[in-house]
PDB file of C-alpha atoms in Angstrom:
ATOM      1  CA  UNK A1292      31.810   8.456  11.445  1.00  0.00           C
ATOM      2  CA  UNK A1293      30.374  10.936  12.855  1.00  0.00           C
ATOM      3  CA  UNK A1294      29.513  13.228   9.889  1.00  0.00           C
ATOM      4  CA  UNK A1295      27.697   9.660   9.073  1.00  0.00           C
ATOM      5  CA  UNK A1296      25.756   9.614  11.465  1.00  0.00           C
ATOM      6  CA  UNK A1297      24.561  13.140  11.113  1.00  0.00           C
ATOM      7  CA  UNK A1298      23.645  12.681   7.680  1.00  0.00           C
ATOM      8  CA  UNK A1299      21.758   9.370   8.425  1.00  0.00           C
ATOM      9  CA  UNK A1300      20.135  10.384  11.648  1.00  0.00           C
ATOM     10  CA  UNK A1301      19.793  14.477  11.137  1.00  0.00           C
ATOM     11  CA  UNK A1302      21.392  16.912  13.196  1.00  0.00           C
ATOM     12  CA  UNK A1303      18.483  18.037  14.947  1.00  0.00           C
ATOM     13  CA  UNK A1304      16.477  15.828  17.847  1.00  0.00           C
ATOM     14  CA  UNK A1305      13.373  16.186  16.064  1.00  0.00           C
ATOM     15  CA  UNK A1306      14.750  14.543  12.560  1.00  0.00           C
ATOM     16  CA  UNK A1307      16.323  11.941  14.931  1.00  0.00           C
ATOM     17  CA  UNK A1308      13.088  10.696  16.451  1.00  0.00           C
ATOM     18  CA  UNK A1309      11.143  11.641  12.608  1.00  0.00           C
ATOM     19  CA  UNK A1310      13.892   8.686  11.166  1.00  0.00           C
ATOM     20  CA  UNK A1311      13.943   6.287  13.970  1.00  0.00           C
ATOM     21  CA  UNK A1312      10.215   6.013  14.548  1.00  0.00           C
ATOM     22  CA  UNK A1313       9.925   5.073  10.382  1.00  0.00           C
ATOM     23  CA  UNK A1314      12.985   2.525  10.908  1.00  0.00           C
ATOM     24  CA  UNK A1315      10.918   0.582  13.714  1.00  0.00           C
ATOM     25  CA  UNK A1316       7.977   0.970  11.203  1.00  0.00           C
ATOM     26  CA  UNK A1317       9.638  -0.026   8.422  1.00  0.00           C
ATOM     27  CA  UNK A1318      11.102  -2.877  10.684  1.00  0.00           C
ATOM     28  CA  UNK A1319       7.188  -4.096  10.955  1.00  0.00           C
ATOM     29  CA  UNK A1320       6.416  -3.933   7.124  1.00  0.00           C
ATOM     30  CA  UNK A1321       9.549  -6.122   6.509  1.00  0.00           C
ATOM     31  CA  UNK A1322       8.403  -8.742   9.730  1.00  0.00           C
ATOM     32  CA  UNK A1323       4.478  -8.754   8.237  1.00  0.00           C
ATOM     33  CA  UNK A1324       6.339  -9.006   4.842  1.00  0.00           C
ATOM     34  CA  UNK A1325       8.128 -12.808   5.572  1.00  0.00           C
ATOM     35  CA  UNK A1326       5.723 -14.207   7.411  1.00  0.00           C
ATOM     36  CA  UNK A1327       3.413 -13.489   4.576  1.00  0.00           C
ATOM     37  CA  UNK A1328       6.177 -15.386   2.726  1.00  0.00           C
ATOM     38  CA  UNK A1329       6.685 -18.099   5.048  1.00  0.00           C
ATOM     39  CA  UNK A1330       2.926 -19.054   4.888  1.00  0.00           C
ATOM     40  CA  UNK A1331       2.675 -18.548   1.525  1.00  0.00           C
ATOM     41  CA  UNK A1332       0.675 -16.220   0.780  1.00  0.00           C
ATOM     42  CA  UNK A1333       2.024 -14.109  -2.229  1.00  0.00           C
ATOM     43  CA  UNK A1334      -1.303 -12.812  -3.713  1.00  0.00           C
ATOM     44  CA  UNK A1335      -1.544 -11.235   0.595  1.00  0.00           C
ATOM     45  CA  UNK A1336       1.723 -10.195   0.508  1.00  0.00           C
ATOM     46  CA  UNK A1337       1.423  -8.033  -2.736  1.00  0.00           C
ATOM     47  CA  UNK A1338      -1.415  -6.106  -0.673  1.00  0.00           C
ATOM     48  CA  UNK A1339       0.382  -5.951   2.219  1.00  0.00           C
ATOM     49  CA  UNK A1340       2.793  -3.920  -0.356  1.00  0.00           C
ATOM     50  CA  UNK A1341       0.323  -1.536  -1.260  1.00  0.00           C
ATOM     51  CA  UNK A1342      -1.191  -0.821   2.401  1.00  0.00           C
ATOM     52  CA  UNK A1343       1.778  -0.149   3.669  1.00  0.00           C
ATOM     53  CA  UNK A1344       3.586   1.529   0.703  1.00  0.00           C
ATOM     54  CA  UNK A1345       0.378   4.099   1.131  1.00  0.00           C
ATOM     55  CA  UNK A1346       0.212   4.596   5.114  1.00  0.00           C
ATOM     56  CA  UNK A1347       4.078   4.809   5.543  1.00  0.00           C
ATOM     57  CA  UNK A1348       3.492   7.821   2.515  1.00  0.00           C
ATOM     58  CA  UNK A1349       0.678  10.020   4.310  1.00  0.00           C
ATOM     59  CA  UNK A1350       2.489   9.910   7.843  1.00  0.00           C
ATOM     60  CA  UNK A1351       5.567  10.699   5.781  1.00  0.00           C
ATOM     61  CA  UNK A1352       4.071  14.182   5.077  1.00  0.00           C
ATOM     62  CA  UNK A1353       2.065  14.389   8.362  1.00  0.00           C
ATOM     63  CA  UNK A1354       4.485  13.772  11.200  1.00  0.00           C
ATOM     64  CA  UNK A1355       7.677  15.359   9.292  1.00  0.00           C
ATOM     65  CA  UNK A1356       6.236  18.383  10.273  1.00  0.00           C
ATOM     66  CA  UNK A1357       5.518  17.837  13.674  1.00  0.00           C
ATOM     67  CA  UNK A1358       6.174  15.149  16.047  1.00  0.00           C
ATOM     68  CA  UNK A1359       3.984  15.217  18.765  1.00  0.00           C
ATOM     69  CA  UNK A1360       5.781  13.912  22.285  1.00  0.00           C
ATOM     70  CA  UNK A1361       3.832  11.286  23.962  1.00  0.00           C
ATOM     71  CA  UNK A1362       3.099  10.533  27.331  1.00  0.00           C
ATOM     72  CA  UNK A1363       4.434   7.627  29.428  1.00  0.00           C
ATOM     73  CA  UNK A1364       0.731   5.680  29.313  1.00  0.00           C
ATOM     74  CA  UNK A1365       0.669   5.470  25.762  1.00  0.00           C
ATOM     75  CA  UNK A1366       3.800   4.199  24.915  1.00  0.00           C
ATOM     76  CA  UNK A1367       3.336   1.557  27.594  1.00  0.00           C
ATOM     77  CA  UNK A1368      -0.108   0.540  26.047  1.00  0.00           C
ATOM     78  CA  UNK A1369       2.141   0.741  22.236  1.00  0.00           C
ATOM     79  CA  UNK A1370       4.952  -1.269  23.976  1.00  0.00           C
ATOM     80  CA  UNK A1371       2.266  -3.869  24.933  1.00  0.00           C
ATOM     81  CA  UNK A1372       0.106  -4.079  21.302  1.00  0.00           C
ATOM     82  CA  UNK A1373       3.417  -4.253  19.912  1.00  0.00           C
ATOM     83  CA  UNK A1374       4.735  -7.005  22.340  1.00  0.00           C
ATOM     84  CA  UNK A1375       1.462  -9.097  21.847  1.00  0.00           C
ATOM     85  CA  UNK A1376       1.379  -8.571  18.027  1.00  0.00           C
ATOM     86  CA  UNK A1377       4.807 -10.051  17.363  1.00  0.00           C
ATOM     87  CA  UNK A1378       4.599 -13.030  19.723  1.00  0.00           C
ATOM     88  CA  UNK A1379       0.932 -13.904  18.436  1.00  0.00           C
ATOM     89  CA  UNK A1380       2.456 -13.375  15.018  1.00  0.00           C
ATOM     90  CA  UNK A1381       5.242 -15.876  15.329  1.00  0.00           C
ATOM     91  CA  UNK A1382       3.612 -18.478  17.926  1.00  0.00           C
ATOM     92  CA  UNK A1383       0.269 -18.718  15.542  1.00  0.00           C
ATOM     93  CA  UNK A1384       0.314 -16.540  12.361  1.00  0.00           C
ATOM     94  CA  UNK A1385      -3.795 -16.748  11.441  1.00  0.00           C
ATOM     95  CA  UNK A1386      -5.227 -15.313   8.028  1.00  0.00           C
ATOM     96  CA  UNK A1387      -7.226 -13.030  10.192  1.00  0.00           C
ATOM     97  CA  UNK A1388      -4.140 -11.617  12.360  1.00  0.00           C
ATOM     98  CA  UNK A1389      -1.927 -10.950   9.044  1.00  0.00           C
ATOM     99  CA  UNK A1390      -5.049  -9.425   7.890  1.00  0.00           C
ATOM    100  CA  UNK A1391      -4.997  -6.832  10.757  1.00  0.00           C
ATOM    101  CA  UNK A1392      -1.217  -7.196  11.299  1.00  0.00           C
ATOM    102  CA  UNK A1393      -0.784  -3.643   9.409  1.00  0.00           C
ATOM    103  CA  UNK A1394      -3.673  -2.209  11.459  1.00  0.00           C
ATOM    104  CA  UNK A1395      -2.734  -3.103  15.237  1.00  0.00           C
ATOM    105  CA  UNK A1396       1.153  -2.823  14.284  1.00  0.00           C
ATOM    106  CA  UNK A1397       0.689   0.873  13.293  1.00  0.00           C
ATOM    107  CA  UNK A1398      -1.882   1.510  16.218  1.00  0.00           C
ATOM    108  CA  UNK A1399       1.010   0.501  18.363  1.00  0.00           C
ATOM    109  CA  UNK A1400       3.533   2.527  16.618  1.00  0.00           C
ATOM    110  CA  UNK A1401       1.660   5.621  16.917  1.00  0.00           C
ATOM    111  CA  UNK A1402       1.058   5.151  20.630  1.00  0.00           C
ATOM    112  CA  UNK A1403       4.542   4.656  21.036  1.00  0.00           C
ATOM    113  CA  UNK A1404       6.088   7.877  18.969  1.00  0.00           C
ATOM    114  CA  UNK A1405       2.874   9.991  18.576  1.00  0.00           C
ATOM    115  CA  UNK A1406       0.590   9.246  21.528  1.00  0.00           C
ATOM    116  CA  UNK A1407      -2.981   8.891  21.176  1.00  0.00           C
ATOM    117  CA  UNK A1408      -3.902  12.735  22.050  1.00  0.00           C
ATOM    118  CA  UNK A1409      -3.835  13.588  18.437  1.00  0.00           C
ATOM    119  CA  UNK A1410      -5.337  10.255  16.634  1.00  0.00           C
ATOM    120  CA  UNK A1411      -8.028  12.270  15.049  1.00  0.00           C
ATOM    121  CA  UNK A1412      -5.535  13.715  12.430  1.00  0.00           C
ATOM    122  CA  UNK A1413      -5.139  10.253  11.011  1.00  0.00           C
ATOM    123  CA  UNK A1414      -8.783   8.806   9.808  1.00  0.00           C
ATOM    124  CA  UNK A1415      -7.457   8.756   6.484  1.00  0.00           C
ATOM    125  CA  UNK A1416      -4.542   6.354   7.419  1.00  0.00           C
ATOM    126  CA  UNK A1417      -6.735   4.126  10.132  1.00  0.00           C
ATOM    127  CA  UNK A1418      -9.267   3.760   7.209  1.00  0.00           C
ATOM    128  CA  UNK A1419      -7.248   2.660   4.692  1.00  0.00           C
ATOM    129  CA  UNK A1420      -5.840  -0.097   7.525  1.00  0.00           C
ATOM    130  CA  UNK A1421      -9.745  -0.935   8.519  1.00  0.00           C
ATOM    131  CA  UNK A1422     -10.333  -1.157   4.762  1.00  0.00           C
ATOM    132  CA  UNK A1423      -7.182  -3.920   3.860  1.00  0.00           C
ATOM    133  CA  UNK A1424      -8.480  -6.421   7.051  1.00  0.00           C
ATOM    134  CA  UNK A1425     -12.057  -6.511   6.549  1.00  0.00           C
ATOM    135  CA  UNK A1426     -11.733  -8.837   3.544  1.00  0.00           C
ATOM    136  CA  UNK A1427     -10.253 -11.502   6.452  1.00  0.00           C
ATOM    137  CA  UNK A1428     -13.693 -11.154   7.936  1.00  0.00           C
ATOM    138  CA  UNK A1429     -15.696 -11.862   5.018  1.00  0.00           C
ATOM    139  CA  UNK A1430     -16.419 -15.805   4.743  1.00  0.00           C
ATOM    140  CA  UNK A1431     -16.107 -16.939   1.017  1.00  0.00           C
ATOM    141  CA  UNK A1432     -20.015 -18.432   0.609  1.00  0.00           C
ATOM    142  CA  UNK A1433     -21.350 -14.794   1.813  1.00  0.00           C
ATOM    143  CA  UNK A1434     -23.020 -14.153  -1.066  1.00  0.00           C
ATOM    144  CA  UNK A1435     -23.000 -17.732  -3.367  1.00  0.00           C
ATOM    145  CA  UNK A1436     -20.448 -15.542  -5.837  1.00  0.00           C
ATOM    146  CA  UNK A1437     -19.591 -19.304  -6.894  1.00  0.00           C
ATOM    147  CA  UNK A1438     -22.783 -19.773  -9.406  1.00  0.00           C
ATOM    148  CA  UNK A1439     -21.821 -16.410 -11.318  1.00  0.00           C
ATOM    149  CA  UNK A1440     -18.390 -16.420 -11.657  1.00  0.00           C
ATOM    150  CA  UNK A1441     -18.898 -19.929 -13.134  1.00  0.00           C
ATOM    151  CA  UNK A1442     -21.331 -18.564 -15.842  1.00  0.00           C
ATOM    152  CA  UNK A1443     -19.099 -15.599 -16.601  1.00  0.00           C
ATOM    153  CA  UNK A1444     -16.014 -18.335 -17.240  1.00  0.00           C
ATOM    154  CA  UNK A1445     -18.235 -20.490 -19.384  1.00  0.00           C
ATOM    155  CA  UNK A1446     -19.271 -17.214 -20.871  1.00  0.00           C
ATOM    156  CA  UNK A1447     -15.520 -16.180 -21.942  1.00  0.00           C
ATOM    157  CA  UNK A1448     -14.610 -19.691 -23.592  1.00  0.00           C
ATOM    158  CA  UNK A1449     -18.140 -19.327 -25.415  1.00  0.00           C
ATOM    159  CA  UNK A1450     -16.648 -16.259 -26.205  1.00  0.00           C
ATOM    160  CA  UNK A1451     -13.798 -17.784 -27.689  1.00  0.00           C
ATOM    161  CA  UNK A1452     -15.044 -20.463 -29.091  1.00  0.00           C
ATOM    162  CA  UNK A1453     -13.520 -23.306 -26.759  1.00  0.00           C
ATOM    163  CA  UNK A1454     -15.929 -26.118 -26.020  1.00  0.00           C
ATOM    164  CA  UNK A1455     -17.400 -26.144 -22.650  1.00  0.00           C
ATOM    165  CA  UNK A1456     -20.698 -27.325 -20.693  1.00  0.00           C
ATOM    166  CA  UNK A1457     -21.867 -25.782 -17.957  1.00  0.00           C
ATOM    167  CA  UNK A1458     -23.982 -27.476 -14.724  1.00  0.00           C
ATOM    168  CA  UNK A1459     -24.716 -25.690 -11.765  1.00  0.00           C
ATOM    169  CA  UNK A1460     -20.978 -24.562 -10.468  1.00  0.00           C
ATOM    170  CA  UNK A1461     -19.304 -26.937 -12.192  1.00  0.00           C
ATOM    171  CA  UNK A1462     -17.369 -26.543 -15.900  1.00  0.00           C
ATOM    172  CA  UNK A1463     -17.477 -29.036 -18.090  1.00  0.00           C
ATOM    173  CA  UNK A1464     -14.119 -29.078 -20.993  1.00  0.00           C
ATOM    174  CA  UNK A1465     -13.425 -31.948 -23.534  1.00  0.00           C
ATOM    175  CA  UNK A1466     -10.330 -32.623 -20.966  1.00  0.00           C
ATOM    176  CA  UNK A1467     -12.206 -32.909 -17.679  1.00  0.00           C
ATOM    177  CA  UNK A1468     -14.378 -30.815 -15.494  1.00  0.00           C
ATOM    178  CA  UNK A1469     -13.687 -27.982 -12.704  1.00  0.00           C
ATOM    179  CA  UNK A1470     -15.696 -27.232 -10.088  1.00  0.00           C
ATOM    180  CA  UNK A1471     -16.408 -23.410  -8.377  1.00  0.00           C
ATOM    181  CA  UNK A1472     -16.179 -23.715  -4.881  1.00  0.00           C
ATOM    182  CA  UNK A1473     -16.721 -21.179  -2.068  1.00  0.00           C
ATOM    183  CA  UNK A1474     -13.183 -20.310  -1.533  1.00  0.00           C
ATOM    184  CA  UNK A1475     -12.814 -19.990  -5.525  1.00  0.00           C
ATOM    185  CA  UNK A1476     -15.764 -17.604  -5.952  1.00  0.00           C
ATOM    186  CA  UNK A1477     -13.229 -14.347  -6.367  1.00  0.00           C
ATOM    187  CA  UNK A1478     -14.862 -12.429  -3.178  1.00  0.00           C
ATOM    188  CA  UNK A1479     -11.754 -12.563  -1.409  1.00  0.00           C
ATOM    189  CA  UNK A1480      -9.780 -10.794  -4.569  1.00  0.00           C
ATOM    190  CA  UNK A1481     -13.312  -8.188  -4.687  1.00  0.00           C
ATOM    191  CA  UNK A1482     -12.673  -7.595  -1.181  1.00  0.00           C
ATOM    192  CA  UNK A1483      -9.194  -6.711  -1.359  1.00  0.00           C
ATOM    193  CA  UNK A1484      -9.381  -5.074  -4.562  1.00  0.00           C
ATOM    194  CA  UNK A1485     -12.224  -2.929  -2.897  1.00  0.00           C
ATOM    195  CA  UNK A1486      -9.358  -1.980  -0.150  1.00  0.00           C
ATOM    196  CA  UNK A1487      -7.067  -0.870  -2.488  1.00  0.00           C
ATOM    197  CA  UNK A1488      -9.510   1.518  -3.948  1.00  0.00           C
ATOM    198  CA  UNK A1489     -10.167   2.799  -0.531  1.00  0.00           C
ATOM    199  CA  UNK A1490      -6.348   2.802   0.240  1.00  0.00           C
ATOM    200  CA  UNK A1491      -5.621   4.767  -3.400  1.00  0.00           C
ATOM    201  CA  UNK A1492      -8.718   7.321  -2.557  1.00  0.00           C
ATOM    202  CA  UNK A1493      -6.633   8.389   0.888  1.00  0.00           C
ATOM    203  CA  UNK A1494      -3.753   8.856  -1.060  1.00  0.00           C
ATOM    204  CA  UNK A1495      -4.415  10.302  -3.847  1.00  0.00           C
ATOM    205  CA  UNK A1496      -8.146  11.572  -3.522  1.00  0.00           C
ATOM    206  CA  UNK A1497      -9.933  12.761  -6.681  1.00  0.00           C
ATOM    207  CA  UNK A1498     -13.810  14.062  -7.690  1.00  0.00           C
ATOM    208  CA  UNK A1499     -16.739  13.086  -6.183  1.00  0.00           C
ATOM    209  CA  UNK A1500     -17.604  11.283  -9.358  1.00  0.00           C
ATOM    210  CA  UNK A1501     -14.290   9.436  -9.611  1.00  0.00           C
ATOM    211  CA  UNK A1502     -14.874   8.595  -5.841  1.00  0.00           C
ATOM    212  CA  UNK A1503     -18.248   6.135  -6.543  1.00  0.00           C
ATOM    213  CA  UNK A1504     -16.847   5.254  -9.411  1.00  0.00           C
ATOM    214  CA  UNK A1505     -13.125   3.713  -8.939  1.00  0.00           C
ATOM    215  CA  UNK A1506     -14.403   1.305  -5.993  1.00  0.00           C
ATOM    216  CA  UNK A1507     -16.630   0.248  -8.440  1.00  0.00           C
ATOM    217  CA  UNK A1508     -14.233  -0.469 -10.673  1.00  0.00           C
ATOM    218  CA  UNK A1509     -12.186  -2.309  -8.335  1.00  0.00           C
ATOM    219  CA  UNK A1510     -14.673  -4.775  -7.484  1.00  0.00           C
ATOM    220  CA  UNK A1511     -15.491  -5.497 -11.352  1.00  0.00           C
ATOM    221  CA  UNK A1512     -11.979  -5.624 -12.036  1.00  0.00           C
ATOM    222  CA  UNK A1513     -11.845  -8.486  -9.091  1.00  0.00           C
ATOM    223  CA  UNK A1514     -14.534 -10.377 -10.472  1.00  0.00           C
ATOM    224  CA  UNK A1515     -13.889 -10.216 -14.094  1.00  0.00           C
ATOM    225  CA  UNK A1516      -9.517 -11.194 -13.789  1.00  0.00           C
ATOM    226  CA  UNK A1517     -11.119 -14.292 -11.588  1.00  0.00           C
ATOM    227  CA  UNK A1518     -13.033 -14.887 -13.926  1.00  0.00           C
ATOM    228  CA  UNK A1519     -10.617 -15.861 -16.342  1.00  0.00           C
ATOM    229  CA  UNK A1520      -8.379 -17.319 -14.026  1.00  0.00           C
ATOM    230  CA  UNK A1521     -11.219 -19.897 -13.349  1.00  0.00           C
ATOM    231  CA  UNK A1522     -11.737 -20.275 -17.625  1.00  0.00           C
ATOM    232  CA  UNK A1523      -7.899 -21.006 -17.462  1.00  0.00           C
ATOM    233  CA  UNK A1524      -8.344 -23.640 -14.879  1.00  0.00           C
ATOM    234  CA  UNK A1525     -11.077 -25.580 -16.465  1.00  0.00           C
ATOM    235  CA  UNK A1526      -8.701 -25.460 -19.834  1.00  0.00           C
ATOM    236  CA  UNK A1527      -5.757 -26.613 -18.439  1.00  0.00           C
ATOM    237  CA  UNK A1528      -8.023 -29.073 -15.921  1.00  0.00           C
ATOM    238  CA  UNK A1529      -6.371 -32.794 -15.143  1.00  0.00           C
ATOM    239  CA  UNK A1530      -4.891 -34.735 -16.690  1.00  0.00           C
ATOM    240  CA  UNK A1531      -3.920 -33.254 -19.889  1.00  0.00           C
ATOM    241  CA  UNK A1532      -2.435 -29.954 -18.188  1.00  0.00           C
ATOM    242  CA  UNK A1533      -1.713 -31.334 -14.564  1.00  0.00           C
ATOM    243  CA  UNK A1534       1.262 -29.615 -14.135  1.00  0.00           C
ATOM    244  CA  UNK A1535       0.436 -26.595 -15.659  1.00  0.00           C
ATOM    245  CA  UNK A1536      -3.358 -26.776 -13.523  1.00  0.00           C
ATOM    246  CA  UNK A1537      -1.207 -27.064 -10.407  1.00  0.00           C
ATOM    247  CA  UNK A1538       0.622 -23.718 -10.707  1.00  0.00           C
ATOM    248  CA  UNK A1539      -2.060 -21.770 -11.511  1.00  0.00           C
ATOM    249  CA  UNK A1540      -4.607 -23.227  -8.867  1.00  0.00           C
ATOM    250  CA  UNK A1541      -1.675 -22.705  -6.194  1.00  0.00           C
ATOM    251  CA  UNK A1542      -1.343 -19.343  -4.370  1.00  0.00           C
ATOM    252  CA  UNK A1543       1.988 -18.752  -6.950  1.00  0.00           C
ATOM    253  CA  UNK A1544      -0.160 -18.778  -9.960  1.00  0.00           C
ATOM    254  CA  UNK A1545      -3.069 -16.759  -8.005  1.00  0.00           C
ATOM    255  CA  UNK A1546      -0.533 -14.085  -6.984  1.00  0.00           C
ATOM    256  CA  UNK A1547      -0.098 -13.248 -11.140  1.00  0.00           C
ATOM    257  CA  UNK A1548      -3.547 -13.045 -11.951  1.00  0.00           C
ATOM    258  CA  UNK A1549      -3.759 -10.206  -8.598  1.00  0.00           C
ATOM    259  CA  UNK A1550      -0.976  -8.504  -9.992  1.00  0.00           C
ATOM    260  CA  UNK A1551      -2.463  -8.514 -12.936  1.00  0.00           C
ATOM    261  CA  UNK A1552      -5.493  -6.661 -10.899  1.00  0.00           C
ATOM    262  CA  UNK A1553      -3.468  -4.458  -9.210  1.00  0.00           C
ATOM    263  CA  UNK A1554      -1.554  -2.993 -12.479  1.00  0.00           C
ATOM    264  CA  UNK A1555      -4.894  -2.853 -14.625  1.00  0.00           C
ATOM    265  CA  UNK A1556      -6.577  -1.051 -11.809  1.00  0.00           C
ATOM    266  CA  UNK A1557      -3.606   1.878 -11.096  1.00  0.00           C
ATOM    267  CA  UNK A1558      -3.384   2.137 -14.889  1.00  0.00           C
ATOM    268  CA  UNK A1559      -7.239   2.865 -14.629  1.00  0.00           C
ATOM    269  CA  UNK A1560      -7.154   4.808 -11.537  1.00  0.00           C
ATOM    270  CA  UNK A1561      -3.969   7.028 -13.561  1.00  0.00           C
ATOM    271  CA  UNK A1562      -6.677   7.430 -16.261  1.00  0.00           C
ATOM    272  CA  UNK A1563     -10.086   9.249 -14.600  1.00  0.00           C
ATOM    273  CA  UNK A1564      -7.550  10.999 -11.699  1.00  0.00           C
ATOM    274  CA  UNK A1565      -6.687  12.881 -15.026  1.00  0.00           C
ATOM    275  CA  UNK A1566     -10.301  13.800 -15.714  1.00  0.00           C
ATOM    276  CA  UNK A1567     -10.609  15.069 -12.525  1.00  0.00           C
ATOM    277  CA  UNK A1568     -11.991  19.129 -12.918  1.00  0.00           C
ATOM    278  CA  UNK A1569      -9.105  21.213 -10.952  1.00  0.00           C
ATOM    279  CA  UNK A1570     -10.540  24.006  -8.685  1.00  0.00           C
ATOM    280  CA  UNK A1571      -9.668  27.457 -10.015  1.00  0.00           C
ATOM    281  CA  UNK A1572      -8.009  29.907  -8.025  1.00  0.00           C
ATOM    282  CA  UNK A1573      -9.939  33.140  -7.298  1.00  0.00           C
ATOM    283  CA  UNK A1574      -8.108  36.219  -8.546  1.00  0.00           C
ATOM    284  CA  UNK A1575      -8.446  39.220  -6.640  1.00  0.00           C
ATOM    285  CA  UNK A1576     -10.136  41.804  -7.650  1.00  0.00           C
TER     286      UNK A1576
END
């Protein structure tokens, strides 16, 4: 038993206090992780995967290296954010707070096992957390997205030669109509896609070039898998397809076409990192 616990804990203090602190924030992913679940929200929850997949990686390879000792104040302040963060989280679980769960829960964890003397060593991990709640803060009719995402659906069952009408927001099919609203306007996917650009640039940075361009990219690739999700809709639209209309309008059916986002993108990402020019070393003369 006690060789076990060597090998799971280390033999040295330092390793001990390296594991435990990513138990507790592995603990926090897995709470954030079912009460995404138990509202619902699968399309959140497979960011919520990526965020914290990419965080709990870069402090990996800081903090095994050194773990800084912190002093009484801060871990009373983490103790606190933490406190308040899991009791807001179970009393009243809001779309903004599971937005900024990742963000306040790892602010808390770093006061508790790192301190806050030495928070400026992390900007690349507190901006990929900024960068996955802001979409929460966005409301949906910012900026009317509604009017062209229905023109680029009617646009793609032109394409394909499927009958369709289009007036104002609203899509007109031989088997009914759908409307565009607000909340259906793809911002929210743009937005989050746009965080996972930021999140994959901390992790895995590349070329100046690359840099402009793969946000970019993200926010197209938002628009344009929304897109067709709408098209789908309107095809499938009641009362022909009711059934069928249901699961992909509900957040089960949304959470594919993200996925779908999220593999296209990393296969894209994969693609220009590769192009990326690699420094050359200097040879001594």
């Amino acid at each position: 038993m006690h060789q076990l616990s060597k090998y799971v804990w280390g033999e040295h203090q330092e390793e001990r206090n390296f594991r435990l602190s990513f138990c507790c924030l592995f603990l926090l992913a897995l709470i954030h992780f079912a009460i995404d679940l138990r509202l619902g929200k699968q399309s959140h929850f497979m960011m919520s995967a990526v965020v914290w997949t990419a965080v709990g990686l870069l402090l990996w390879d800081k903090l095994r290296a050194c773990l800084h000792r912190p002093d009484n104040i801060s871990s009373f302040v983490g103790y606190g954010m933490i406190a308040a963060l899991l009791t807001t989280s179970m009393v009243h679980p809001s779309s903004k707070l599971m937005g900024f769960f990742p963000l306040l829960g790892c602010l808390g964890w770093f006061l508790i096992f790192e301190g806050a003397a030495s928070y400026r060593l992390f900007w690349r991990e507190l901006a990929a957390l900024v960068a996955f709640g802001i979409p929460k803060l966005l409301p949906d009719s910012i900026f009317g997205l509604q009017v062209a995402t229905a023109k680029l659906s009617a646009y793609l069952l032109w394409r394909l030669d499927y009958p369709i009408a289009l007036q104002a927001t609203t899509l007109h099919v031989p088997n009914g109509s759908v409307e565009v609203v607000p909340t259906c306007s793809g911002l929210t996917l743009m937005a989050h896609m746009f965080s996972v650009a930021v999140i994959f640039l901390c992790v895995f940075p590349v070329g100046r070039v690359q840099a402009i361009l793969l946000p970019l990219i993200a926010i197209a690739l938002g628009f344009l898998t929304n897109g067709v999700r709408i098209a789908l809709l309107a095809v499938l639209s009641p009362p022909a397809s009711a059934a069928a209309f249901q699961y992909w309008h509900s957040s089960s059916g949304a959470s594919m076409f993200v996925l779908a986002s999220l593999i296209l993108y990393m296969l894209v990402y994969g693609c220009l990192s590769r192009t990326t020019p690699q420094r050359r070393s200097k040879n001594p003369v």
